[in-house]
C-alpha cells in the first residue's frame, strides 16, 4: 500500500539565547524533534504516543509548517511540501491545506467565541471554496449532520455547547474542505470518559465513510489502541519503536514502551498487574544523555547504550525498535 504521508528525518530545533548587557547570542539549541521518520497510508491511523513534552505536538505542527522544520522531508502524495511552504506559493499552499487538516486539543480555545457555529464552518469554505457561496449553507448543514449535530445548531455560539459538542464542531470544521488526512492532537483528552467514547466512535465511523488517514496524538493508550492501525512511540524527540498496533501492545520490545504499556489500567477487579516503575525524570532537552537518550532510566541498559545511540531499522523491517538490548 503506497503512503499518503511520508516523513523522513524531520527535526525541529529552537535556539537558546544568552543575553549579556546590550547584546544577545545563541548559546545552544533545544532539539524538540530529532530525526523522526514514519509513513501513513490512506485509511490508516498512526497513533503517536509518549510522555508530555516529548515532541509529539511539535512533530504535528512541523508537518503542517505551523512551525518551520529545521531539517527533514515531508512528502504528501509523493511531493515534498517543505519547499512549497518556504517558497510561499499561495495556490499550492492552499491545496495542501485543503488535504491536511488539524483538530486541536481544546475545542473551547480553538473556536472563536464571537462567531456562531455556522460562521465558523463557513470560514474554511470562504477561504477554499470562494467561487460557490450559494452552496455554503447546504454544506454547513451536511457537516453538522455528519458529526451528529443538527442544522439549527448553526445559529448557536460555542458557549452554548458542551465540550463534546464543541469538539464535534472542531471535527466538522476540519472536514469542511474534504481533507485526505487529519492530524488529531489529543482530541479527547479534555472530555469526560463517556464523551471520549462517543468522539472516538465518530472518528472511526468518519474514517470508514470518507477513507481518511489519521495522525492521532495522545498519551491515552486505551484510545490509541482503539483507533490506531499502527503506533509510534516517542521519547525525548526521537521515535524509539514503531509497528502495527497489536504488535506494539502485545509484544513491546523497547523498555520504555514496556513501561508505558504496564501503566494501562486493567478493567478487571483483582486482576494481577505488574507495573514497571521508571527511575528518575525525563532528561532535559538542553542536556541530552550520550548514546541512547533512555539509558539513564532503563533497567536493561548495557555499557554500549551510554556510548552509541541506537537507530531504528529500515521501514521494511515492520516492527522496529531503536534499542541495543530489546526485550
mmCIF file of C-alpha atoms in Angstrom:
data_model
loop_
_atom_site.group_PDB
_atom_site.id
_atom_site.type_symbol
_atom_site.label_atom_id
_atom_site.label_comp_id
_atom_site.label_asym_id
_atom_site.label_seq_id
_atom_site.Cartn_x
_atom_site.Cartn_y
_atom_site.Cartn_z
ATOM 1 C CA UNK A 1 0.000 0.000 0.000
ATOM 2 C CA UNK A 2 1.515 3.331 -1.075
ATOM 3 C CA UNK A 3 1.963 6.004 1.569
ATOM 4 C CA UNK A 4 -0.200 9.125 1.603
ATOM 5 C CA UNK A 5 2.147 10.947 4.006
ATOM 6 C CA UNK A 6 5.865 10.208 4.367
ATOM 7 C CA UNK A 7 8.020 11.926 6.973
ATOM 8 C CA UNK A 8 11.793 11.446 6.738
ATOM 9 C CA UNK A 9 14.392 12.771 9.154
ATOM 10 C CA UNK A 10 12.112 15.530 10.452
ATOM 11 C CA UNK A 11 13.807 17.742 13.038
ATOM 12 C CA UNK A 12 12.932 20.982 14.789
ATOM 13 C CA UNK A 13 15.379 22.960 16.892
ATOM 14 C CA UNK A 14 14.889 26.120 18.912
ATOM 15 C CA UNK A 15 17.803 28.447 19.750
ATOM 16 C CA UNK A 16 18.624 29.160 23.381
ATOM 17 C CA UNK A 17 19.852 32.733 23.666
ATOM 18 C CA UNK A 18 22.255 34.167 26.192
ATOM 19 C CA UNK A 19 21.837 37.865 26.974
ATOM 20 C CA UNK A 20 24.772 39.991 28.003
ATOM 21 C CA UNK A 21 24.074 43.630 28.705
ATOM 22 C CA UNK A 22 23.194 45.134 25.300
ATOM 23 C CA UNK A 23 23.510 42.082 23.065
ATOM 24 C CA UNK A 24 22.348 38.506 22.829
ATOM 25 C CA UNK A 25 23.966 35.493 21.240
ATOM 26 C CA UNK A 26 22.928 31.893 20.754
ATOM 27 C CA UNK A 27 24.336 29.705 23.498
ATOM 28 C CA UNK A 28 22.968 26.369 22.358
ATOM 29 C CA UNK A 29 19.762 24.875 20.964
ATOM 30 C CA UNK A 30 16.905 22.642 22.067
ATOM 31 C CA UNK A 31 16.211 19.814 19.639
ATOM 32 C CA UNK A 32 12.496 19.309 20.225
ATOM 33 C CA UNK A 33 12.132 16.799 17.369
ATOM 34 C CA UNK A 34 15.140 14.801 16.235
ATOM 35 C CA UNK A 35 15.185 12.771 13.020
ATOM 36 C CA UNK A 36 11.606 11.469 13.073
ATOM 37 C CA UNK A 37 10.540 9.196 10.179
ATOM 38 C CA UNK A 38 7.238 7.418 9.548
ATOM 39 C CA UNK A 39 4.546 6.985 6.901
ATOM 40 C CA UNK A 40 0.739 6.807 6.833
ATOM 41 C CA UNK A 41 -1.333 5.217 4.058
ATOM 42 C CA UNK A 42 -4.870 6.201 3.082
ATOM 43 C CA UNK A 43 -7.405 4.814 5.534
ATOM 44 C CA UNK A 44 -4.765 4.116 8.198
ATOM 45 C CA UNK A 45 -4.230 5.676 11.619
ATOM 46 C CA UNK A 46 -0.808 6.176 13.168
ATOM 47 C CA UNK A 47 -1.010 6.689 16.922
ATOM 48 C CA UNK A 48 1.865 8.858 18.187
ATOM 49 C CA UNK A 49 2.388 8.333 21.924
ATOM 50 C CA UNK A 50 4.816 9.416 24.619
ATOM 51 C CA UNK A 51 5.124 11.476 27.781
ATOM 52 C CA UNK A 52 4.228 15.169 27.827
ATOM 53 C CA UNK A 53 6.992 17.269 26.300
ATOM 54 C CA UNK A 54 8.467 14.504 24.147
ATOM 55 C CA UNK A 55 7.795 16.361 20.883
ATOM 56 C CA UNK A 56 4.505 14.893 19.636
ATOM 57 C CA UNK A 57 2.733 18.208 19.016
ATOM 58 C CA UNK A 58 5.859 19.841 17.589
ATOM 59 C CA UNK A 59 6.089 16.967 15.095
ATOM 60 C CA UNK A 60 2.486 17.552 14.011
ATOM 61 C CA UNK A 61 2.944 21.296 13.688
ATOM 62 C CA UNK A 62 6.161 20.857 11.706
ATOM 63 C CA UNK A 63 4.352 18.573 9.240
ATOM 64 C CA UNK A 64 1.822 21.343 8.575
ATOM 65 C CA UNK A 65 4.507 24.052 8.682
ATOM 66 C CA UNK A 66 2.787 25.745 11.625
ATOM 67 C CA UNK A 67 6.381 25.720 12.861
ATOM 68 C CA UNK A 68 9.042 25.553 10.151
ATOM 69 C CA UNK A 69 11.082 22.321 10.245
ATOM 70 C CA UNK A 70 14.826 22.708 10.772
ATOM 71 C CA UNK A 71 15.637 19.593 8.744
ATOM 72 C CA UNK A 72 13.913 16.738 7.009
ATOM 73 C CA UNK A 73 11.388 15.962 4.329
ATOM 74 C CA UNK A 74 7.579 15.780 4.406
ATOM 75 C CA UNK A 75 6.113 14.139 1.313
ATOM 76 C CA UNK A 76 2.387 14.245 0.695
ATOM 77 C CA UNK A 77 1.131 12.165 -2.213
ATOM 78 C CA UNK A 78 4.735 11.915 -3.390
ATOM 79 C CA UNK A 79 5.560 15.646 -3.331
ATOM 80 C CA UNK A 80 7.912 17.233 -0.796
ATOM 81 C CA UNK A 81 5.806 20.020 0.712
ATOM 82 C CA UNK A 82 8.503 21.677 2.873
ATOM 83 C CA UNK A 83 9.978 23.708 -0.052
ATOM 84 C CA UNK A 84 6.465 24.722 -1.140
ATOM 85 C CA UNK A 85 5.851 26.404 2.221
ATOM 86 C CA UNK A 86 9.291 28.035 2.161
ATOM 87 C CA UNK A 87 8.708 29.445 -1.317
ATOM 88 C CA UNK A 88 5.350 30.910 -0.263
ATOM 89 C CA UNK A 89 3.406 29.646 -3.293
ATOM 90 C CA UNK A 90 -0.093 30.585 -2.081
ATOM 91 C CA UNK A 91 -2.057 28.464 -4.563
ATOM 92 C CA UNK A 92 -0.080 25.307 -3.797
ATOM 93 C CA UNK A 93 -0.117 26.001 -0.053
ATOM 94 C CA UNK A 94 -3.915 26.309 -0.090
ATOM 95 C CA UNK A 95 -4.141 22.997 -1.963
ATOM 96 C CA UNK A 96 -2.004 21.335 0.720
ATOM 97 C CA UNK A 97 -4.052 22.913 3.500
ATOM 98 C CA UNK A 98 -7.220 21.514 1.953
ATOM 99 C CA UNK A 99 -5.804 17.995 2.092
ATOM 100 C CA UNK A 100 -4.156 18.235 5.525
ATOM 101 C CA UNK A 101 -6.323 19.498 8.370
ATOM 102 C CA UNK A 102 -5.784 19.825 12.133
ATOM 103 C CA UNK A 103 -8.156 19.088 15.027
ATOM 104 C CA UNK A 104 -6.935 20.836 18.170
ATOM 105 C CA UNK A 105 -6.855 19.542 21.717
ATOM 106 C CA UNK A 106 -9.072 22.133 23.391
ATOM 107 C CA UNK A 107 -12.274 22.851 21.429
ATOM 108 C CA UNK A 108 -13.063 25.834 23.646
ATOM 109 C CA UNK A 109 -9.828 27.629 22.762
ATOM 110 C CA UNK A 110 -9.908 26.674 19.078
ATOM 111 C CA UNK A 111 -13.352 28.166 18.369
ATOM 112 C CA UNK A 112 -13.970 31.896 18.029
ATOM 113 C CA UNK A 113 -16.432 32.811 20.837
ATOM 114 C CA UNK A 114 -17.771 35.756 18.782
ATOM 115 C CA UNK A 115 -18.760 33.615 15.812
ATOM 116 C CA UNK A 116 -21.774 31.384 15.534
ATOM 117 C CA UNK A 117 -21.101 27.758 14.630
ATOM 118 C CA UNK A 118 -22.396 28.485 11.138
ATOM 119 C CA UNK A 119 -19.862 31.288 10.693
ATOM 120 C CA UNK A 120 -17.110 29.002 11.985
ATOM 121 C CA UNK A 121 -17.956 26.318 9.429
ATOM 122 C CA UNK A 122 -18.382 28.787 6.584
ATOM 123 C CA UNK A 123 -14.935 30.323 7.127
ATOM 124 C CA UNK A 124 -12.909 27.425 5.589
ATOM 125 C CA UNK A 125 -15.390 27.387 2.703
ATOM 126 C CA UNK A 126 -14.878 31.120 2.182
ATOM 127 C CA UNK A 127 -11.093 30.620 2.048
ATOM 128 C CA UNK A 128 -11.002 27.426 -0.017
ATOM 129 C CA UNK A 129 -14.300 27.497 -1.955
ATOM 130 C CA UNK A 130 -14.956 31.219 -2.629
ATOM 131 C CA UNK A 131 -16.423 30.552 -6.062
ATOM 132 C CA UNK A 132 -19.596 28.848 -4.770
ATOM 133 C CA UNK A 133 -21.110 30.850 -1.858
ATOM 134 C CA UNK A 134 -24.624 29.609 -2.638
ATOM 135 C CA UNK A 135 -23.598 26.088 -1.647
ATOM 136 C CA UNK A 136 -22.173 27.056 1.757
ATOM 137 C CA UNK A 137 -25.417 26.800 3.745
ATOM 138 C CA UNK A 138 -26.173 23.315 2.428
ATOM 139 C CA UNK A 139 -22.581 22.253 3.134
ATOM 140 C CA UNK A 140 -22.774 23.565 6.723
ATOM 141 C CA UNK A 141 -25.990 21.584 7.292
ATOM 142 C CA UNK A 142 -24.330 18.474 5.847
ATOM 143 C CA UNK A 143 -21.262 18.882 8.074
ATOM 144 C CA UNK A 144 -23.350 19.290 11.223
ATOM 145 C CA UNK A 145 -25.333 16.137 10.477
ATOM 146 C CA UNK A 146 -22.113 14.305 9.660
ATOM 147 C CA UNK A 147 -20.786 14.842 13.193
ATOM 148 C CA UNK A 148 -24.072 14.147 14.975
ATOM 149 C CA UNK A 149 -25.420 17.694 15.359
ATOM 150 C CA UNK A 150 -28.485 19.376 13.832
ATOM 151 C CA UNK A 151 -28.662 22.198 11.253
ATOM 152 C CA UNK A 152 -30.306 24.582 13.749
ATOM 153 C CA UNK A 153 -27.122 24.407 15.846
ATOM 154 C CA UNK A 154 -25.503 26.652 13.217
ATOM 155 C CA UNK A 155 -27.132 29.677 14.909
ATOM 156 C CA UNK A 156 -25.652 28.983 18.325
ATOM 157 C CA UNK A 157 -22.377 30.163 19.849
ATOM 158 C CA UNK A 158 -19.604 27.938 21.294
ATOM 159 C CA UNK A 159 -20.532 28.706 24.919
ATOM 160 C CA UNK A 160 -23.952 27.147 24.331
ATOM 161 C CA UNK A 161 -22.437 23.711 23.700
ATOM 162 C CA UNK A 162 -20.885 21.026 25.869
ATOM 163 C CA UNK A 163 -17.228 20.083 25.475
ATOM 164 C CA UNK A 164 -18.083 17.052 23.374
ATOM 165 C CA UNK A 165 -20.335 19.083 21.085
ATOM 166 C CA UNK A 166 -17.633 21.728 20.645
ATOM 167 C CA UNK A 167 -15.164 19.025 19.630
ATOM 168 C CA UNK A 168 -17.703 17.754 17.092
ATOM 169 C CA UNK A 169 -17.750 21.278 15.652
ATOM 170 C CA UNK A 170 -13.945 21.244 15.500
ATOM 171 C CA UNK A 171 -14.066 17.973 13.574
ATOM 172 C CA UNK A 172 -16.758 19.349 11.240
ATOM 173 C CA UNK A 173 -14.627 22.422 10.552
ATOM 174 C CA UNK A 174 -11.665 20.190 9.648
ATOM 175 C CA UNK A 175 -13.859 18.138 7.308
ATOM 176 C CA UNK A 176 -15.349 21.191 5.565
ATOM 177 C CA UNK A 177 -12.793 21.217 2.731
ATOM 178 C CA UNK A 178 -12.787 17.424 2.219
ATOM 179 C CA UNK A 179 -9.279 16.628 3.506
ATOM 180 C CA UNK A 180 -7.441 13.362 2.986
ATOM 181 C CA UNK A 181 -5.573 13.340 6.307
ATOM 182 C CA UNK A 182 -6.490 14.709 9.738
ATOM 183 C CA UNK A 183 -3.971 15.430 12.466
ATOM 184 C CA UNK A 184 -5.795 14.832 15.746
ATOM 185 C CA UNK A 185 -3.879 16.412 18.629
ATOM 186 C CA UNK A 186 -5.197 14.945 21.902
ATOM 187 C CA UNK A 187 -8.788 15.316 20.617
ATOM 188 C CA UNK A 188 -10.447 13.617 23.609
ATOM 189 C CA UNK A 189 -8.102 14.469 26.491
ATOM 190 C CA UNK A 190 -10.271 17.338 27.780
ATOM 191 C CA UNK A 191 -13.533 15.339 27.643
ATOM 192 C CA UNK A 192 -15.358 13.106 30.114
ATOM 193 C CA UNK A 193 -14.792 9.369 29.732
ATOM 194 C CA UNK A 194 -18.256 8.654 28.307
ATOM 195 C CA UNK A 195 -17.949 11.516 25.825
ATOM 196 C CA UNK A 196 -14.498 10.293 24.780
ATOM 197 C CA UNK A 197 -16.027 7.030 23.612
ATOM 198 C CA UNK A 198 -18.620 8.896 21.540
ATOM 199 C CA UNK A 199 -15.967 11.041 19.807
ATOM 200 C CA UNK A 200 -13.725 8.033 19.146
ATOM 201 C CA UNK A 201 -16.650 6.120 17.642
ATOM 202 C CA UNK A 202 -17.448 9.165 15.488
ATOM 203 C CA UNK A 203 -13.852 9.363 14.262
ATOM 204 C CA UNK A 204 -13.830 5.660 13.408
ATOM 205 C CA UNK A 205 -17.137 5.998 11.541
ATOM 206 C CA UNK A 206 -15.918 9.025 9.575
ATOM 207 C CA UNK A 207 -12.703 7.235 8.669
ATOM 208 C CA UNK A 208 -14.606 4.279 7.255
ATOM 209 C CA UNK A 209 -17.054 6.500 5.366
ATOM 210 C CA UNK A 210 -14.554 9.009 3.939
ATOM 211 C CA UNK A 211 -11.421 6.813 3.849
ATOM 212 C CA UNK A 212 -9.488 9.357 5.871
ATOM 213 C CA UNK A 213 -5.985 8.890 7.203
ATOM 214 C CA UNK A 214 -5.293 9.998 10.787
ATOM 215 C CA UNK A 215 -2.222 11.013 12.734
ATOM 216 C CA UNK A 216 -3.611 10.504 16.241
ATOM 217 C CA UNK A 217 -1.559 12.112 19.007
ATOM 218 C CA UNK A 218 -2.328 11.069 22.564
ATOM 219 C CA UNK A 219 -0.976 9.886 25.886
ATOM 220 C CA UNK A 220 -4.197 7.902 26.449
ATOM 221 C CA UNK A 221 -3.048 4.441 25.397
ATOM 222 C CA UNK A 222 -6.529 2.922 25.568
ATOM 223 C CA UNK A 223 -7.861 5.335 22.944
ATOM 224 C CA UNK A 224 -4.732 4.808 20.843
ATOM 225 C CA UNK A 225 -5.314 1.054 20.852
ATOM 226 C CA UNK A 226 -8.965 1.518 19.858
ATOM 227 C CA UNK A 227 -8.466 3.797 16.883
ATOM 228 C CA UNK A 228 -4.958 3.106 15.553
ATOM 229 C CA UNK A 229 -3.696 0.661 12.965
ATOM 230 C CA UNK A 230 -0.053 1.484 13.734
ATOM 231 C CA UNK A 231 1.680 3.022 16.745
ATOM 232 C CA UNK A 232 4.870 5.089 17.060
ATOM 233 C CA UNK A 233 6.419 5.644 20.497
ATOM 234 C CA UNK A 234 8.346 8.857 21.091
ATOM 235 C CA UNK A 235 10.886 9.706 23.789
ATOM 236 C CA UNK A 236 12.819 12.972 24.103
ATOM 237 C CA UNK A 237 12.164 13.971 20.492
ATOM 238 C CA UNK A 238 13.009 10.593 18.950
ATOM 239 C CA UNK A 239 10.988 7.596 17.803
ATOM 240 C CA UNK A 240 12.065 4.541 19.795
ATOM 241 C CA UNK A 241 9.567 1.965 18.499
ATOM 242 C CA UNK A 242 7.047 1.698 15.683
ATOM 243 C CA UNK A 243 4.839 -1.094 14.369
ATOM 244 C CA UNK A 244 1.330 -2.429 13.992
ATOM 245 C CA UNK A 245 -0.931 -1.738 16.951
ATOM 246 C CA UNK A 246 -1.371 -5.385 18.024
ATOM 247 C CA UNK A 247 2.386 -5.984 17.899
ATOM 248 C CA UNK A 248 3.174 -2.897 19.967
ATOM 249 C CA UNK A 249 0.573 -3.604 22.641
ATOM 250 C CA UNK A 250 1.046 -7.378 22.923
ATOM 251 C CA UNK A 251 4.818 -7.638 22.364
ATOM 252 C CA UNK A 252 6.535 -4.296 23.069
ATOM 253 C CA UNK A 253 10.284 -4.604 22.566
ATOM 254 C CA UNK A 254 11.632 -1.256 23.753
ATOM 255 C CA UNK A 255 11.871 -0.987 27.520
ATOM 256 C CA UNK A 256 10.270 2.462 27.525
ATOM 257 C CA UNK A 257 7.297 1.097 25.581
ATOM 258 C CA UNK A 258 7.014 -1.799 28.050
ATOM 259 C CA UNK A 259 6.859 0.686 30.942
ATOM 260 C CA UNK A 260 4.120 2.692 29.181
ATOM 261 C CA UNK A 261 2.063 -0.435 28.499
ATOM 262 C CA UNK A 262 2.371 -1.610 32.091
ATOM 263 C CA UNK A 263 0.628 1.602 33.235
ATOM 264 C CA UNK A 264 -2.596 0.814 31.329
ATOM 265 C CA UNK A 265 -5.346 0.053 33.914
ATOM 266 C CA UNK A 266 -6.719 -3.489 33.843
ATOM 267 C CA UNK A 267 -10.567 -3.298 33.822
ATOM 268 C CA UNK A 268 -10.992 -6.388 35.999
ATOM 269 C CA UNK A 269 -11.136 -6.110 39.802
ATOM 270 C CA UNK A 270 -8.476 -8.239 41.418
ATOM 271 C CA UNK A 271 -6.602 -8.918 38.171
ATOM 272 C CA UNK A 272 -2.845 -9.169 38.523
ATOM 273 C CA UNK A 273 -0.912 -6.253 37.067
ATOM 274 C CA UNK A 274 2.851 -5.820 37.007
ATOM 275 C CA UNK A 275 3.726 -2.158 36.923
ATOM 276 C CA UNK A 276 7.163 -1.178 35.618
ATOM 277 C CA UNK A 277 8.230 1.937 37.506
ATOM 278 C CA UNK A 278 10.739 4.107 35.673
ATOM 279 C CA UNK A 279 13.517 5.581 37.769
ATOM 280 C CA UNK A 280 14.332 9.278 37.695
ATOM 281 C CA UNK A 281 12.931 12.008 35.475
ATOM 282 C CA UNK A 282 12.975 12.649 31.748
ATOM 283 C CA UNK A 283 16.359 14.278 30.980
ATOM 284 C CA UNK A 284 16.451 17.928 29.998
ATOM 285 C CA UNK A 285 16.483 18.583 26.257
ATOM 286 C CA UNK A 286 19.326 21.041 26.974
ATOM 287 C CA UNK A 287 21.481 18.262 28.439
ATOM 288 C CA UNK A 288 20.719 15.149 26.445
ATOM 289 C CA UNK A 289 22.423 11.967 27.639
ATOM 290 C CA UNK A 290 25.073 10.499 25.384
ATOM 291 C CA UNK A 291 24.177 7.371 23.464
ATOM 292 C CA UNK A 292 20.599 6.201 23.911
ATOM 293 C CA UNK A 293 18.511 9.016 25.444
ATOM 294 C CA UNK A 294 16.625 6.472 27.574
ATOM 295 C CA UNK A 295 19.632 4.625 29.028
ATOM 296 C CA UNK A 296 19.768 6.551 32.387
ATOM 297 C CA UNK A 297 16.263 5.205 33.212
ATOM 298 C CA UNK A 298 16.493 1.795 31.529
ATOM 299 C CA UNK A 299 16.622 -1.378 33.638
ATOM 300 C CA UNK A 300 18.273 -3.315 30.798
ATOM 301 C CA UNK A 301 20.928 -0.779 29.771
ATOM 302 C CA UNK A 302 24.284 -2.109 28.574
ATOM 303 C CA UNK A 303 27.620 -0.216 28.531
ATOM 304 C CA UNK A 304 27.179 0.377 24.788
ATOM 305 C CA UNK A 305 23.886 2.202 25.461
ATOM 306 C CA UNK A 306 25.758 5.105 27.076
ATOM 307 C CA UNK A 307 28.132 5.417 24.134
ATOM 308 C CA UNK A 308 26.297 4.674 20.878
ATOM 309 C CA UNK A 309 22.812 5.849 20.009
ATOM 310 C CA UNK A 310 20.655 3.021 18.607
ATOM 311 C CA UNK A 311 18.866 3.691 15.319
ATOM 312 C CA UNK A 312 15.510 2.487 14.044
ATOM 313 C CA UNK A 313 15.870 -0.233 11.389
ATOM 314 C CA UNK A 314 14.583 0.496 7.849
ATOM 315 C CA UNK A 315 10.828 0.635 7.270
ATOM 316 C CA UNK A 316 10.892 -2.776 5.565
ATOM 317 C CA UNK A 317 11.596 -4.376 8.934
ATOM 318 C CA UNK A 318 7.959 -3.961 10.068
ATOM 319 C CA UNK A 319 8.010 -3.852 13.876
ATOM 320 C CA UNK A 320 11.041 -1.635 14.506
ATOM 321 C CA UNK A 321 12.850 -0.821 17.748
ATOM 322 C CA UNK A 322 15.741 1.567 18.435
ATOM 323 C CA UNK A 323 17.394 -0.472 21.192
ATOM 324 C CA UNK A 324 20.704 -2.312 21.679
ATOM 325 C CA UNK A 325 19.111 -4.806 24.075
ATOM 326 C CA UNK A 326 15.423 -5.179 23.137
ATOM 327 C CA UNK A 327 13.057 -7.249 25.245
#
